[in-house]
mmCIF file of C-alpha atoms in Angstrom:
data_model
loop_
_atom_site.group_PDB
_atom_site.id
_atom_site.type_symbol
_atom_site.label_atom_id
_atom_site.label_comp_id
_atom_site.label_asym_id
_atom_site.label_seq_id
_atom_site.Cartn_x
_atom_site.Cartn_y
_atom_site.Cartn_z
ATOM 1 C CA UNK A 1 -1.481 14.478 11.451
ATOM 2 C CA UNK A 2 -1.622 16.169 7.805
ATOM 3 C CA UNK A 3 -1.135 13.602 4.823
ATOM 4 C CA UNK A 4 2.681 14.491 4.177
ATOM 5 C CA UNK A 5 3.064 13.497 8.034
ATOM 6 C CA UNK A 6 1.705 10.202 7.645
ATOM 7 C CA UNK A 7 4.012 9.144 4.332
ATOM 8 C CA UNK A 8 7.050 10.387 6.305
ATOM 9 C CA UNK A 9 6.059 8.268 9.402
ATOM 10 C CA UNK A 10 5.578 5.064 6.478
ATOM 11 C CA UNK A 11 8.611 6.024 5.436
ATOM 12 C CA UNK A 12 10.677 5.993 8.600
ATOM 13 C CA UNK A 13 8.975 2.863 10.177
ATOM 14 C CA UNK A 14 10.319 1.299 6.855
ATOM 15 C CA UNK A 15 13.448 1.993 7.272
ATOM 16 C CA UNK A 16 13.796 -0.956 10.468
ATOM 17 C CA UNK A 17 10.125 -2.860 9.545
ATOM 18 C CA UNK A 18 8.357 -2.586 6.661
ATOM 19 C CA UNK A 19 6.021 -4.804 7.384
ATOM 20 C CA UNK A 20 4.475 -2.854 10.387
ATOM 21 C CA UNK A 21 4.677 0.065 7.801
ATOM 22 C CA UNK A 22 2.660 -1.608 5.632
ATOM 23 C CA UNK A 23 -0.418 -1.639 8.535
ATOM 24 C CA UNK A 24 0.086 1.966 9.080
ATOM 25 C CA UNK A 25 -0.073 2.969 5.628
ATOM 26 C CA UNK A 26 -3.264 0.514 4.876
ATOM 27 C CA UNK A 27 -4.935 1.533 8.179
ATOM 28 C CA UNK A 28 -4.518 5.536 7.940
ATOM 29 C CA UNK A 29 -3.980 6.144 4.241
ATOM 30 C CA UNK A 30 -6.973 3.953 3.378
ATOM 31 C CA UNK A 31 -9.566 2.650 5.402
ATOM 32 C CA UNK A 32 -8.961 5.949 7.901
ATOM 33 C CA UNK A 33 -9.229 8.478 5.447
ATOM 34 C CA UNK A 34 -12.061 6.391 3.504
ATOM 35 C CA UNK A 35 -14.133 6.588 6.547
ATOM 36 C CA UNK A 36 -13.109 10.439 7.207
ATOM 37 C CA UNK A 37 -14.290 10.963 3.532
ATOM 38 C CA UNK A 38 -17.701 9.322 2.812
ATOM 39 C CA UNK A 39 -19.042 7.450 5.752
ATOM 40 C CA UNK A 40 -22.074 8.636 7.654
ATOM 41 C CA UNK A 41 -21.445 10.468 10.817
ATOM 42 C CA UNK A 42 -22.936 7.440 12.758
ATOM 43 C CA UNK A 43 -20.174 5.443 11.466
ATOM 44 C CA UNK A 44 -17.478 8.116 11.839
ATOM 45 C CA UNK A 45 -18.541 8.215 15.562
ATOM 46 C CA UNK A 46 -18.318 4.354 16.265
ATOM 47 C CA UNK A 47 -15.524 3.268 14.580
ATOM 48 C CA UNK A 48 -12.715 6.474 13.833
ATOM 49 C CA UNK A 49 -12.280 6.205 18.084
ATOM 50 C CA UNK A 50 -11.572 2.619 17.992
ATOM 51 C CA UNK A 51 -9.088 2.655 14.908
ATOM 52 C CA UNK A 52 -7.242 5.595 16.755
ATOM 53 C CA UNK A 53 -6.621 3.622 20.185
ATOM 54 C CA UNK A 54 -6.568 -0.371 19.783
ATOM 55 C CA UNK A 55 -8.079 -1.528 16.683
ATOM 56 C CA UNK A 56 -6.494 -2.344 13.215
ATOM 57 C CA UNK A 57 -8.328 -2.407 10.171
ATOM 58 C CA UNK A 58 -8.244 -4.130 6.906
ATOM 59 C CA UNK A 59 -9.006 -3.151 3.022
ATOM 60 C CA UNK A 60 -10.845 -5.676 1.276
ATOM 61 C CA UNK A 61 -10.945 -5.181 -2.155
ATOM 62 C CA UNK A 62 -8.912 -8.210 -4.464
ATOM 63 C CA UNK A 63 -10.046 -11.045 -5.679
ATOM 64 C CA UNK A 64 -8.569 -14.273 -7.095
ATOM 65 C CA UNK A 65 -9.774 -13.887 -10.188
ATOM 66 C CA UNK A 66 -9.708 -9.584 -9.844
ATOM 67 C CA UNK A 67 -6.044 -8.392 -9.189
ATOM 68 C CA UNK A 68 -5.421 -5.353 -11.372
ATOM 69 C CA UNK A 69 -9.072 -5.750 -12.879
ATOM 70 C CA UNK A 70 -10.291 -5.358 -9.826
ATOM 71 C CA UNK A 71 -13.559 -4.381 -10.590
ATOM 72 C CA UNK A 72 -14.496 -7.879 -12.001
ATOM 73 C CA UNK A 73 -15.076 -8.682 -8.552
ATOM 74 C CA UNK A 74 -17.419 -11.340 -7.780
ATOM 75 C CA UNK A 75 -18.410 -10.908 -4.608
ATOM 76 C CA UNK A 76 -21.939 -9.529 -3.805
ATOM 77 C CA UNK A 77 -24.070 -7.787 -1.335
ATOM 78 C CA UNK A 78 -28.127 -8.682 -2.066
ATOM 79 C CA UNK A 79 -30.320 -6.259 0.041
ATOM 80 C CA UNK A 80 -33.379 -7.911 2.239
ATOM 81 C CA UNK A 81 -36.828 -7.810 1.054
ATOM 82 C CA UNK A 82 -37.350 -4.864 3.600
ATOM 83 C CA UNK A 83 -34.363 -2.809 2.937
ATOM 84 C CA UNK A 84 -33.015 -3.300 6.536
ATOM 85 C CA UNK A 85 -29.671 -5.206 5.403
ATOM 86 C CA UNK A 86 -27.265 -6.436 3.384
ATOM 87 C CA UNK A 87 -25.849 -10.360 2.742
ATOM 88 C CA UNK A 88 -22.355 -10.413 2.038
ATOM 89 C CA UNK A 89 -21.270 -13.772 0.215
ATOM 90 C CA UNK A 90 -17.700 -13.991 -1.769
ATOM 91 C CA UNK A 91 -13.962 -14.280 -0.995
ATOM 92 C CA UNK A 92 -11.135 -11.627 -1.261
ATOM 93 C CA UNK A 93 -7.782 -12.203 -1.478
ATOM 94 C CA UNK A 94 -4.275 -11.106 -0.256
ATOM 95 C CA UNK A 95 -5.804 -8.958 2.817
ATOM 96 C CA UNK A 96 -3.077 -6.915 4.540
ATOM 97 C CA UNK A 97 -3.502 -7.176 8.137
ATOM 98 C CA UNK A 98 -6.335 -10.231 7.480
ATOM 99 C CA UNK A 99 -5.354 -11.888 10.945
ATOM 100 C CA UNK A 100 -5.464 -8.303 13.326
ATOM 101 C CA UNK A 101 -8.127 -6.553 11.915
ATOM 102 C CA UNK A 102 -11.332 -5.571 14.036
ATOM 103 C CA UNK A 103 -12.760 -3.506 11.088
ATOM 104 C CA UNK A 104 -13.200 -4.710 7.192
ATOM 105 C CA UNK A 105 -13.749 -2.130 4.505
ATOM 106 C CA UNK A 106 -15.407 -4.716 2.195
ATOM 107 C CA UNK A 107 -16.250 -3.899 -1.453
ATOM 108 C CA UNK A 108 -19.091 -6.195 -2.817
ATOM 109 C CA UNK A 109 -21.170 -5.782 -5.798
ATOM 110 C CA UNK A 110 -24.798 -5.059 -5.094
ATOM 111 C CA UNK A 111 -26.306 -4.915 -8.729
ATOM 112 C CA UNK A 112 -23.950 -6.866 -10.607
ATOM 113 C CA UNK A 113 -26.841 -5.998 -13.395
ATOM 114 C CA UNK A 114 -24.993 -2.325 -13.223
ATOM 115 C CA UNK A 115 -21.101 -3.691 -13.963
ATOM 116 C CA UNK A 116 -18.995 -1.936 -11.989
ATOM 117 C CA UNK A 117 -21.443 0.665 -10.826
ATOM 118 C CA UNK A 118 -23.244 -1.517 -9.148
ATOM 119 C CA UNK A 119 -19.453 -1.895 -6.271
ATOM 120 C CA UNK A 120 -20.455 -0.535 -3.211
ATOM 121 C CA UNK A 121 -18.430 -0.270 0.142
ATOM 122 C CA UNK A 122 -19.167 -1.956 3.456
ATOM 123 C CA UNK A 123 -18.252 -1.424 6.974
ATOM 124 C CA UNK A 124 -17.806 -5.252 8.314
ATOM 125 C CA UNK A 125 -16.748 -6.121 11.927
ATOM 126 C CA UNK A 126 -14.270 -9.115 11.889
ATOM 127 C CA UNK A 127 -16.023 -11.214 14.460
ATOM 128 C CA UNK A 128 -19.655 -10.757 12.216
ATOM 129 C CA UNK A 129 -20.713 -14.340 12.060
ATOM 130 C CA UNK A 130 -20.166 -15.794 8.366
ATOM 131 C CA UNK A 131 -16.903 -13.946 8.727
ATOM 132 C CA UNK A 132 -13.715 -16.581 8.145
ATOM 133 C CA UNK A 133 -9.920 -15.431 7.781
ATOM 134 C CA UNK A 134 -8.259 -18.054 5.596
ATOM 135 C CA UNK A 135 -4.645 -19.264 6.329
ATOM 136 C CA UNK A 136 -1.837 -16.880 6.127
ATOM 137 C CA UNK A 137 0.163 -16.725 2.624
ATOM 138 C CA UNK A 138 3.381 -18.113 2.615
ATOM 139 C CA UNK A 139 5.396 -14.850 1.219
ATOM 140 C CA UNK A 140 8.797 -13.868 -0.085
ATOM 141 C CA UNK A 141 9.118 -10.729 2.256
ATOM 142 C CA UNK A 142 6.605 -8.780 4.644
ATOM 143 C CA UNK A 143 6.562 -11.857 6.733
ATOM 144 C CA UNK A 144 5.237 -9.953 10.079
ATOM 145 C CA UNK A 145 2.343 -8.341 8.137
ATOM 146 C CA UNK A 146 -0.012 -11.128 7.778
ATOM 147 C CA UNK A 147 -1.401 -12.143 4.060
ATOM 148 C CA UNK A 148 -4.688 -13.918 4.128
ATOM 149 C CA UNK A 149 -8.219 -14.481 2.394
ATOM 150 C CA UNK A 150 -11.250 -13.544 3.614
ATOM 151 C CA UNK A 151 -14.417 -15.519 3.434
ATOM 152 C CA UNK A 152 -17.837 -14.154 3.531
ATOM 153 C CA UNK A 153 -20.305 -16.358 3.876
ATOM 154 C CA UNK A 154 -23.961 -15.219 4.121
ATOM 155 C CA UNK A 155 -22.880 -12.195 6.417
ATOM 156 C CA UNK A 156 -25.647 -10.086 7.442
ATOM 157 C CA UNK A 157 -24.752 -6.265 7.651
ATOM 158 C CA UNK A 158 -26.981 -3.415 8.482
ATOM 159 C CA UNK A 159 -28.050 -1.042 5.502
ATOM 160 C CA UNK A 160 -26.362 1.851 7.724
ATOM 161 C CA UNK A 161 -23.331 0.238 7.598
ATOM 162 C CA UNK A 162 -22.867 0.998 3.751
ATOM 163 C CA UNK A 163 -20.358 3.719 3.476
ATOM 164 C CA UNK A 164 -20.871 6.159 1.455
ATOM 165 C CA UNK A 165 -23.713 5.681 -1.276
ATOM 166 C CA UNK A 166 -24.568 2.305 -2.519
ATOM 167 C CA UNK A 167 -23.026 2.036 -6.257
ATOM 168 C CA UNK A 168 -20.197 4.562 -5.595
ATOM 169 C CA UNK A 169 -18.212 2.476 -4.199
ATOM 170 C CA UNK A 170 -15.561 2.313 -7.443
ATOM 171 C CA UNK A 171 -15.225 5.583 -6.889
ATOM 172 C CA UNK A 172 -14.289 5.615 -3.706
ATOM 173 C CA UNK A 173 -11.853 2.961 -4.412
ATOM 174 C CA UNK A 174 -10.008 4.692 -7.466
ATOM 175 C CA UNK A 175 -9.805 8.111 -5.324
ATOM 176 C CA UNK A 176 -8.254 6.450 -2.152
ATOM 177 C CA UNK A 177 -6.191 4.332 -4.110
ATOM 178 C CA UNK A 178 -4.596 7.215 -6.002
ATOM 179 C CA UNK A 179 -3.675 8.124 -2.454
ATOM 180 C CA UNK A 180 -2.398 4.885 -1.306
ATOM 181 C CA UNK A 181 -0.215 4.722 -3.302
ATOM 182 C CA UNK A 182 1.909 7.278 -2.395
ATOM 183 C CA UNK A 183 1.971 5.634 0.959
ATOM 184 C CA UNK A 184 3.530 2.592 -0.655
ATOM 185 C CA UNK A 185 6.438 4.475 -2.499
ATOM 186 C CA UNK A 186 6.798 6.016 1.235
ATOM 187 C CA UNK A 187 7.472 2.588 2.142
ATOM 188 C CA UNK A 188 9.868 1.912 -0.352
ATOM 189 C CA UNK A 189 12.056 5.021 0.103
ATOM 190 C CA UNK A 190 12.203 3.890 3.912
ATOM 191 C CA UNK A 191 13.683 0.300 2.464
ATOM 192 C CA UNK A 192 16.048 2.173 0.648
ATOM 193 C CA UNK A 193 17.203 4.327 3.095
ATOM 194 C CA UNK A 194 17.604 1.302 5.448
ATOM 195 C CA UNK A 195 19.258 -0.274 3.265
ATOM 196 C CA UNK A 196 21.660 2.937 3.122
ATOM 197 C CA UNK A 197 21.837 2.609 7.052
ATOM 198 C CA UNK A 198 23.068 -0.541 7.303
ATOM 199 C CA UNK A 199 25.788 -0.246 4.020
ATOM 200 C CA UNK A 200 27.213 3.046 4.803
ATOM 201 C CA UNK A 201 28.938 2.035 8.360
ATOM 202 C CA UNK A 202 30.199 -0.888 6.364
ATOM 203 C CA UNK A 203 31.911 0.593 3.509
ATOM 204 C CA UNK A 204 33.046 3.079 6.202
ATOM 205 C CA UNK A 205 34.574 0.050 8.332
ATOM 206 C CA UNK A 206 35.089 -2.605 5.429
ATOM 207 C CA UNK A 207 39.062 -2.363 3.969
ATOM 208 C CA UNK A 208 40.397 -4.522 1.275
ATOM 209 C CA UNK A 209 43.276 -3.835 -0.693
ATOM 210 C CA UNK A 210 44.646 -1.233 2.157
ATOM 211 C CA UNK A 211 41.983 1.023 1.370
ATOM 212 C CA UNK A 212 38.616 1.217 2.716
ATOM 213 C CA UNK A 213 35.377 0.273 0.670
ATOM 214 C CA UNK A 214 33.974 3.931 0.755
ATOM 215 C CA UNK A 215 36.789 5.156 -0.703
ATOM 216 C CA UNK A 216 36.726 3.082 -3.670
ATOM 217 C CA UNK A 217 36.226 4.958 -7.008
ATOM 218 C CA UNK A 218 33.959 1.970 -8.038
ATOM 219 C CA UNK A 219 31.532 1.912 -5.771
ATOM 220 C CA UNK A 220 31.807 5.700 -5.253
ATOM 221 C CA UNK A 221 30.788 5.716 -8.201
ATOM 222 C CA UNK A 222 27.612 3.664 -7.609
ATOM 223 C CA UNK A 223 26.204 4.666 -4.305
ATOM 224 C CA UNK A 224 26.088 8.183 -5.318
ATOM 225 C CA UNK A 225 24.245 7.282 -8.030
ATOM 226 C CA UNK A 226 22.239 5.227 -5.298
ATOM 227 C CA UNK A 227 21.460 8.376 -3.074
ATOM 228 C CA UNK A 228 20.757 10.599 -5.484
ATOM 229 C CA UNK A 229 18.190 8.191 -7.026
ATOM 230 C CA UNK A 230 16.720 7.981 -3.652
ATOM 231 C CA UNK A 231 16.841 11.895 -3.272
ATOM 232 C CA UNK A 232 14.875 12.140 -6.683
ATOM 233 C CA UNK A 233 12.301 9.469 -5.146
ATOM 234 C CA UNK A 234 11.624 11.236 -2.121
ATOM 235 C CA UNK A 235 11.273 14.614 -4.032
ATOM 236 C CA UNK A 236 8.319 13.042 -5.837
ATOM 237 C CA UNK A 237 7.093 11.769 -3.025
ATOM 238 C CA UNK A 238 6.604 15.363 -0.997
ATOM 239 C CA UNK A 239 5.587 17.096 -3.985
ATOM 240 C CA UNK A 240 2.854 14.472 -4.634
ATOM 241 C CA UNK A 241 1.717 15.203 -0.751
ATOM 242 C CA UNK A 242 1.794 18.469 -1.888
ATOM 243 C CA UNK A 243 -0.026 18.915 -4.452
ATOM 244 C CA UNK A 244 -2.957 15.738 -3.017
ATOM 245 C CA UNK A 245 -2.709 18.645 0.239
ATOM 246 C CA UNK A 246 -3.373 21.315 -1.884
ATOM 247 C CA UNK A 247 -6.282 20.099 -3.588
ATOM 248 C CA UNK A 248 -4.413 19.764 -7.243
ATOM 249 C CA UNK A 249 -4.227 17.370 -9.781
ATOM 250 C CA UNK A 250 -1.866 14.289 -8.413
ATOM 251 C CA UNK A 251 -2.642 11.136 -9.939
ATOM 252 C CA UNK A 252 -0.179 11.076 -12.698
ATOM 253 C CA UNK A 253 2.680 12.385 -9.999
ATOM 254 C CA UNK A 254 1.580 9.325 -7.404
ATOM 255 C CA UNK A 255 1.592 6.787 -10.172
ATOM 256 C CA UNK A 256 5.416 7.856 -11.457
ATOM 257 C CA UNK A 257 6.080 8.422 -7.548
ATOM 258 C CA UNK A 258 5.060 5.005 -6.976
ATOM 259 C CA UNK A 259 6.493 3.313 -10.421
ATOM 260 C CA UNK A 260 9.942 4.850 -9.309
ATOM 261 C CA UNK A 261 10.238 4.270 -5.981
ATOM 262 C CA UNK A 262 9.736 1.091 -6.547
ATOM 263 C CA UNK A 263 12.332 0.544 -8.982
ATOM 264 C CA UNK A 264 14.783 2.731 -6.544
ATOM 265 C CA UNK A 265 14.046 -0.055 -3.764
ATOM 266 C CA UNK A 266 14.665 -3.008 -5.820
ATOM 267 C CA UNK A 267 18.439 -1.734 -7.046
ATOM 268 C CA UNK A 268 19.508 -0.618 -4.137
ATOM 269 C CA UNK A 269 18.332 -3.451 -1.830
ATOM 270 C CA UNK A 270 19.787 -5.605 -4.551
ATOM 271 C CA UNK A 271 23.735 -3.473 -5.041
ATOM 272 C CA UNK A 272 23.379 -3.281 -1.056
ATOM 273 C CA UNK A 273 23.639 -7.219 -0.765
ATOM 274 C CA UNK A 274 26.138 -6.828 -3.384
ATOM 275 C CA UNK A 275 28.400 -4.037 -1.652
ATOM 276 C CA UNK A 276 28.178 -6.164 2.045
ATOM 277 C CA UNK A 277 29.983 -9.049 0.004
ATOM 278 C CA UNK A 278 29.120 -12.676 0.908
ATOM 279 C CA UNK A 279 27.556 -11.495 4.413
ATOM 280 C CA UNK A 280 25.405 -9.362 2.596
ATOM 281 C CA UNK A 281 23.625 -12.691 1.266
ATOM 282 C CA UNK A 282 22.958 -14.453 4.911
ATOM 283 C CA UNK A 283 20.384 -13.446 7.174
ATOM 284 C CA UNK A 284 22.858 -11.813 9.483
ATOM 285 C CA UNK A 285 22.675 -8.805 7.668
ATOM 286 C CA UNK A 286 19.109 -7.363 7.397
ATOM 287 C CA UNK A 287 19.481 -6.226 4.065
ATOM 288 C CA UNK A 288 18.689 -9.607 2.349
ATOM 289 C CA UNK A 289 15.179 -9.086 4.097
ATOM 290 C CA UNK A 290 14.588 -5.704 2.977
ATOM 291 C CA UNK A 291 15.358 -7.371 -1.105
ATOM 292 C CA UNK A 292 12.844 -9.482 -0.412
ATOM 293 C CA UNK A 293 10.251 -7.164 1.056
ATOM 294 C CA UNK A 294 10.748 -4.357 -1.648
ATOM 295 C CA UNK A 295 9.529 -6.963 -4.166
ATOM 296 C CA UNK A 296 5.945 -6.621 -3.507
ATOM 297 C CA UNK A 297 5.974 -2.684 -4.006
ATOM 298 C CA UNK A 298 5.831 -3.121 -7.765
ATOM 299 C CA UNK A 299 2.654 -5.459 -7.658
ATOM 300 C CA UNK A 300 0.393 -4.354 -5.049
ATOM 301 C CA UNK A 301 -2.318 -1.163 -4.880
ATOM 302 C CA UNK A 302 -1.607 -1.257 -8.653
ATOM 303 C CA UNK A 303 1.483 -2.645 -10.726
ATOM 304 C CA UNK A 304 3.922 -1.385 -12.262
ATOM 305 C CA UNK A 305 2.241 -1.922 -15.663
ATOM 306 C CA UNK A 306 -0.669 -0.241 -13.892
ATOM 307 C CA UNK A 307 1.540 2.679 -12.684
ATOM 308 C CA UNK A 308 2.863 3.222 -16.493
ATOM 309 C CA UNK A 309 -0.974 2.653 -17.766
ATOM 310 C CA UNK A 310 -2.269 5.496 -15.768
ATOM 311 C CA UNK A 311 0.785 7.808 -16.516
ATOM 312 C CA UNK A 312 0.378 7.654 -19.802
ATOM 313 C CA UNK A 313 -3.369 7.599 -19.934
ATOM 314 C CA UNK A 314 -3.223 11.489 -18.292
ATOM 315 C CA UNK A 315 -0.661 12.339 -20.656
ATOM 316 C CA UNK A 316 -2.596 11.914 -23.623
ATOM 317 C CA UNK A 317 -5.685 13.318 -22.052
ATOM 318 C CA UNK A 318 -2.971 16.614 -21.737
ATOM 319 C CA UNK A 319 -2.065 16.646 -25.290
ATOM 320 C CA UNK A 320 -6.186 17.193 -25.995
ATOM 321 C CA UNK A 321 -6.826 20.080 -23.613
#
């Protein structure tokens, strides 16, 4: 399965859950592809088999205190006397799949002397002792994708289980990122289009005032400004799968993919309850659930503010070529 095929299987698992969405994207478009990119071919060979048939894994990157500055993480790796291994010791925070995952891709510090060169990734197994999952987070949507913190306390992992080379490990991060996130506005055009799903029939069905809803000039008028928003949002999505596929430039186009679609997602989830009337605000409806679990797509694998940081950051670099 190419790159475009995994965002458009994010996209329609969104459309019913988008919380098992979120597991596929953070399992396939991160710590899959990580390991296909950088990790040893030991490590390819004992763990891509497992996280193709029955495991889950988990990216382990944020920290309390190191959201979007993620890079002020605290949490280290110190290598043994002899080379042989690493100890792990720190906490990270809001861990997608925390509770299923067999695999951790864990990045620790191992020279904080270095800054941020020092970040290197790790290949952790779950069940390593020193390994604890916190309690899950008590969240506004993406209820069936569990939330949790990870503790790592004096965990002992083999030198060969670094992936990649030690210090590169912020590179890693910023390149798979870039890629993540066009998994997440995948996820978001699925909640729209859901959304869509469910509100269509209705208007279809609805009548008030001897007409039905659809045929209202009103809200004609805004849900095809709704699905043609959504059109443009999927658009960017493709074309940033195209160009990441084709080996071109795509960082600015997955940052404004993801800044949008996540902005698309929020209005229409929100003018969806609105168009359903007062059923559209119970849980009867599944709409209200897909408000609250577009929230998250303009905070997590890099805000909004983030999203509009980067954009702007590669246009100026443009104006200098």
């Amino acid at each position: 399965m190419n790159f475009t095929s995994a965002c458009i299987t994010i996209q329609e698992i969104s459309r019913i859950d988008p919380s098992i969405a979120l597991m596929v994207d953070v399992h396939n478009t991160l710590v899959v592809n990580a390991i296909r990119f950088w990790a040893s071919e030991f490590l390819q060979d004992k763990y891509l088999p497992k996280l193709a048939t029955d495991s889950v894994s988990a990216f382990c990157l944020s920290e309390t205190n190191a959201g979007s500055d993620a890079f002020s993480m605290s949490t280290t790796a110190k290598l043994s006397s002899d080379g042989s291994h690493y100890v792990i010791n720190g906490t990270k925070s809001w861990i997608t799949s925390a509770r299923e995952a067999a695999l951790l891709l864990v990045f620790c510090n191992a020279d904080p002397s270095k800054g941020y060169k020092g970040i290197t990734a790790f290949l952790v197994d779950t069940n390593s002792p020193g390994v604890q999952i916190g309690k899950p987070e008590s969240k506004l949507g993406l209820k069936a994708s569990s939330t949790c913190q990870i503790f790592f306390d004096d965990v002992k992992v083999d030198a060969d289980h670094v992936l990649g080379e030690v210090g590169q490990g912020y590179k890693y991060c910023i390149e798979i990122l870039n890629e993540g996130r066009i998994g997440i506005a995948a996820q978001q055009i699925g909640i729209a289009k859901g959304c869509l799903d469910v509100v269509m029939p209705y208007l279809n069905e609805r009548e008030q005032f001897g007409q039905k809803l659809l045929n209202m000039p009103a809200l004609q008028q805004q849900y095809a400004q709704a699905a043609t928003e959504l059109h443009a949002a999927e658009v960017m999505m493709l074309n940033s799968c195209r160009l990441k596929e084709n080996g071109l430039p795509f960082v600015k186009e997955a940052a404004m993919t993801k800044l949008f679609a996540s902005q698309v997602a929020e209005k229409i989830s929100s003018q969806s309850i609105e168009w359903l009337g007062g059923i559209g605000y119970t849980t009867d409806m599944i709409v209200e659930k897909f408000y609250r679990d577009c929230k998250v797509g303009s905070i997590y694998e890099g805000s909004s503010n983030i999203q509009r940081q980067t954009i702007a950051k590669i246009m100026n670099s443009e104006l200098e070529q």
